[in-house]
């Protein structure tokens, strides 16, 4: 959610040139490199580019048209159920819903996209609807950050292009700054959020009642994220420059000044979360992804838009720290702000995909190419960028809400290099969106990239950003009705004109940066980068950077993921590896004692390992002990994952769905394993009795079909045997708790009945009530419904789908097919169902870091695990490891862990050498609570 338009430059700009010159020449000279060189990829013909551009237009029409038809004036479209998402009328999704304010969010967010895509008539109609229908005085609590970038930014972007069209003389002749007046009204509604001693805004505000009033229902928060407080300056400054009301820019500058002052002085990094009253860092990990991302982006772009040197100085200072500590090409890994050589995570989030685009604007092309290529390899493996993935490129969080950041970076890399390779990347994005995310009523977010299941969600940023960047990627200059290079993109891709840099400049440009740090001007770029240096004459330059990363996801061990391990004892063999440890071996126990690790036998037969670094024989032994504990935790984590069964997919493949609807299902611990055998395909039929707890009275109805049975009144395995005896080829158990959904409840595995279940040969899957009702509704509508039971969604049948689209008699049926919903969750518990009650395995107790330094426990069965089987943790002789010498943090969907392991989420490794025990414990506890 970042980016900027570009402007070519013919010569370097003098140091600290007047901003009128800088805005006109140096702001975005990088895109002038499009003609400097051509990479090794074959150029894409103009005809194919036009074809892809037209395809983007059609995709936008599909998404926007369905929003207007089925959702407007609601904030967002629910594309699976073909209705609008209205705050308070749908189950709460937590912080995600803070973007919704009952102000037709998607329409406002899409305004300037309409103009970029040359839909000027639709733009004029949309502006009239906003002025007629949108109310900004609703009694609803919204996110200050989201409302600023989406609504205020959308109104300002719409205003910017409305006055441009009016000047051209054909459209918007009636327009008289109405959108600007709405933006000003909204700006004043957001100002009370800044009523703090620090100047950092509260994270939320009530649009009608503001802050702190009893009826406001907000104002008690103490923390906000760095990006939330640091991503205001472009919109607020633009509002001040457009209206002449300086208060908005003043408040946004004060917030940025405070964040800069509170940076960690030795590392020049900022944390993720800060106390808005005291300025203390609440979360002390630092990266370029969620929670911080657009803070860095807005420092650079504030320099571009406002001409204030201090913003560039701050950005360069931070950028130097990022490249020194966080960048481990091609990875970008979070670190601790006080110990920047210590990685804070072993995974990355999808929001960092914007960073290569920002690096292009900075002029640092090589790491931009490297990181972008790594991300592209992840996408090619999973079709989309998972919300989070590990350093060895496994899925950490499986969701993908159709984020546009990767498309944004692809666009800027193409503008900077002219390499047609990035056009092919964009083509892949288009194909994946149409193949996997497109549904009858729009485009649905992916609930799980592994199974291909959908979520009933189409965020406004999908229309505001994704289609804008994809269209611009394939468009030639003459395809756009205005000069895109006269504008800067906000983090939501809204367009602000560069001429604002010389308008209403009543804000003091005092350089506050030098008050806090000594800066070496030689490290900063005051001139337009020399394209001959930025892009060498070698036409294969970019390809040579990408080539080593082609197999990084599947085969290579990325550089950087063992950096901390190398810092311990490079090349030295550890005295004992976790996978080799046996609690009954006296020699192993002696080694543990030397490393400061003690062993405690628990009453339940398990043994617990506790490390106290001060009890180690030496600092080197303490380091080995720390590494051993980390390996032991990772080993247990891996064993838990092997014992778990991943979620499965139920895909409706009959007319008129043709595979477009994918429901994520819970697996069973018995029956046919769909991950090892071919999928099961068949028509569905309800069993009688519906609970499946006795011999079926309608065996002829389920013979050769997939039986639908209701949960309850007997064991899962008993249901499976009864439908199997009736001749069913598979079974789907539907929850009997009406209204249950994987949106609000964790998915689980169906357990056996405590007996031998080898006699069950058919596949069994579980669906919650909401997902199961989709199949039941389809049966009532179409009678014969065919589904596919598999480990993940299969490709759709394009031939059948084309036949369906060409048949006019199917139009009315398609409307019913649109009323679908699906969702998924990680399998995180085992449900054993009895005739009297249902029980779930609960997570193990956590060991508090206040009680010990490092702790872990293992069961006797784990002590003798085969050291050569299925473990990611290996020796130091060049093999890949996913430890990164940090704890393997468990995602939310893995919280229900093996009951034989007694350490919990809050148990964290510490740096025994530096001896800052309390600080590390506090920091790592907060990192474990991280959510995107």
PDB file of N, CA and C in Angstrom, residues 38-46 48-49 414 418-425 539-540 543 546:
ATOM      1  N   UNK A  38      17.415  -2.990 -21.638  1.00  0.00           N
ATOM      2  CA  UNK A  38      16.388  -4.020 -21.744  1.00  0.00           C
ATOM      3  C   UNK A  38      16.961  -5.327 -21.258  1.00  0.00           C
ATOM      4  N   UNK A  39      16.232  -5.983 -20.363  1.00  0.00           N
ATOM      5  CA  UNK A  39      16.723  -7.225 -19.794  1.00  0.00           C
ATOM      6  C   UNK A  39      16.614  -8.358 -20.801  1.00  0.00           C
ATOM      7  N   UNK A  40      17.039  -9.532 -20.350  1.00  0.00           N
ATOM      8  CA  UNK A  40      17.123 -10.666 -21.251  1.00  0.00           C
ATOM      9  C   UNK A  40      15.786 -11.221 -21.688  1.00  0.00           C
ATOM     10  N   UNK A  41      14.710 -10.905 -21.000  1.00  0.00           N
ATOM     11  CA  UNK A  41      13.408 -11.437 -21.371  1.00  0.00           C
ATOM     12  C   UNK A  41      12.960 -10.858 -22.704  1.00  0.00           C
ATOM     13  N   UNK A  42      12.166 -11.645 -23.451  1.00  0.00           N
ATOM     14  CA  UNK A  42      11.660 -11.182 -24.733  1.00  0.00           C
ATOM     15  C   UNK A  42      10.649 -10.065 -24.514  1.00  0.00           C
ATOM     16  N   UNK A  43      10.756  -8.986 -25.289  1.00  0.00           N
ATOM     17  CA  UNK A  43       9.808  -7.878 -25.138  1.00  0.00           C
ATOM     18  C   UNK A  43       8.378  -8.352 -25.410  1.00  0.00           C
ATOM     19  N   UNK A  44       7.454  -7.782 -24.656  1.00  0.00           N
ATOM     20  CA  UNK A  44       6.050  -8.107 -24.858  1.00  0.00           C
ATOM     21  C   UNK A  44       5.487  -7.178 -25.920  1.00  0.00           C
ATOM     22  N   UNK A  45       4.752  -7.729 -26.871  1.00  0.00           N
ATOM     23  CA  UNK A  45       4.207  -6.921 -27.955  1.00  0.00           C
ATOM     24  C   UNK A  45       3.170  -5.950 -27.414  1.00  0.00           C
ATOM     25  N   UNK A  46       2.994  -4.853 -28.137  1.00  0.00           N
ATOM     26  CA  UNK A  46       1.998  -3.864 -27.730  1.00  0.00           C
ATOM     27  C   UNK A  46       0.606  -4.483 -27.733  1.00  0.00           C
ATOM     28  N   UNK A  48      -0.202  -7.584 -26.995  1.00  0.00           N
ATOM     29  CA  UNK A  48      -0.419  -8.380 -25.794  1.00  0.00           C
ATOM     30  C   UNK A  48      -0.570  -7.489 -24.566  1.00  0.00           C
ATOM     31  N   UNK A  49       0.193  -6.397 -24.528  1.00  0.00           N
ATOM     32  CA  UNK A  49       0.038  -5.469 -23.408  1.00  0.00           C
ATOM     33  C   UNK A  49      -1.366  -4.878 -23.399  1.00  0.00           C
ATOM     34  N   UNK A 414       9.249  -2.344 -12.985  1.00  0.00           N
ATOM     35  CA  UNK A 414       9.137  -2.241 -14.440  1.00  0.00           C
ATOM     36  C   UNK A 414       9.376  -0.807 -14.901  1.00  0.00           C
ATOM     37  N   UNK A 418      12.364  -1.186 -17.187  1.00  0.00           N
ATOM     38  CA  UNK A 418      11.876  -1.501 -18.517  1.00  0.00           C
ATOM     39  C   UNK A 418      12.016  -2.969 -18.851  1.00  0.00           C
ATOM     40  N   UNK A 419      12.319  -3.796 -17.877  1.00  0.00           N
ATOM     41  CA  UNK A 419      12.534  -5.213 -18.101  1.00  0.00           C
ATOM     42  C   UNK A 419      11.193  -5.911 -18.322  1.00  0.00           C
ATOM     43  N   UNK A 420      10.959  -6.503 -19.482  1.00  0.00           N
ATOM     44  CA  UNK A 420       9.666  -7.155 -19.745  1.00  0.00           C
ATOM     45  C   UNK A 420       9.396  -8.349 -18.840  1.00  0.00           C
ATOM     46  N   UNK A 421      10.390  -8.785 -18.106  1.00  0.00           N
ATOM     47  CA  UNK A 421      10.174  -9.860 -17.127  1.00  0.00           C
ATOM     48  C   UNK A 421       9.066  -9.487 -16.156  1.00  0.00           C
ATOM     49  N   UNK A 422       9.012  -8.192 -15.795  1.00  0.00           N
ATOM     50  CA  UNK A 422       8.012  -7.763 -14.822  1.00  0.00           C
ATOM     51  C   UNK A 422       6.620  -7.687 -15.427  1.00  0.00           C
ATOM     52  N   UNK A 423       6.538  -7.580 -16.740  1.00  0.00           N
ATOM     53  CA  UNK A 423       5.240  -7.701 -17.394  1.00  0.00           C
ATOM     54  C   UNK A 423       4.731  -9.132 -17.279  1.00  0.00           C
ATOM     55  N   UNK A 424       5.636 -10.088 -17.398  1.00  0.00           N
ATOM     56  CA  UNK A 424       5.251 -11.487 -17.248  1.00  0.00           C
ATOM     57  C   UNK A 424       4.819 -11.770 -15.804  1.00  0.00           C
ATOM     58  N   UNK A 425       5.485 -11.129 -14.851  1.00  0.00           N
ATOM     59  CA  UNK A 425       5.078 -11.271 -13.451  1.00  0.00           C
ATOM     60  C   UNK A 425       3.651 -10.751 -13.286  1.00  0.00           C
ATOM     61  N   UNK A 539      22.783  -5.689 -20.480  1.00  0.00           N
ATOM     62  CA  UNK A 539      21.328  -5.905 -20.616  1.00  0.00           C
ATOM     63  C   UNK A 539      20.817  -7.057 -19.764  1.00  0.00           C
ATOM     64  N   UNK A 540      21.722  -7.890 -19.255  1.00  0.00           N
ATOM     65  CA  UNK A 540      21.312  -9.025 -18.434  1.00  0.00           C
ATOM     66  C   UNK A 540      21.517  -8.748 -16.953  1.00  0.00           C
ATOM     67  N   UNK A 543      18.583  -9.803 -14.734  1.00  0.00           N
ATOM     68  CA  UNK A 543      18.447 -11.250 -14.820  1.00  0.00           C
ATOM     69  C   UNK A 543      19.539 -11.944 -14.018  1.00  0.00           C
ATOM     70  N   UNK A 546      18.480 -11.983 -10.466  1.00  0.00           N
ATOM     71  CA  UNK A 546      17.354 -12.868 -10.190  1.00  0.00           C
ATOM     72  C   UNK A 546      17.721 -14.345 -10.264  1.00  0.00           C
TER      73      UNK A 546
END
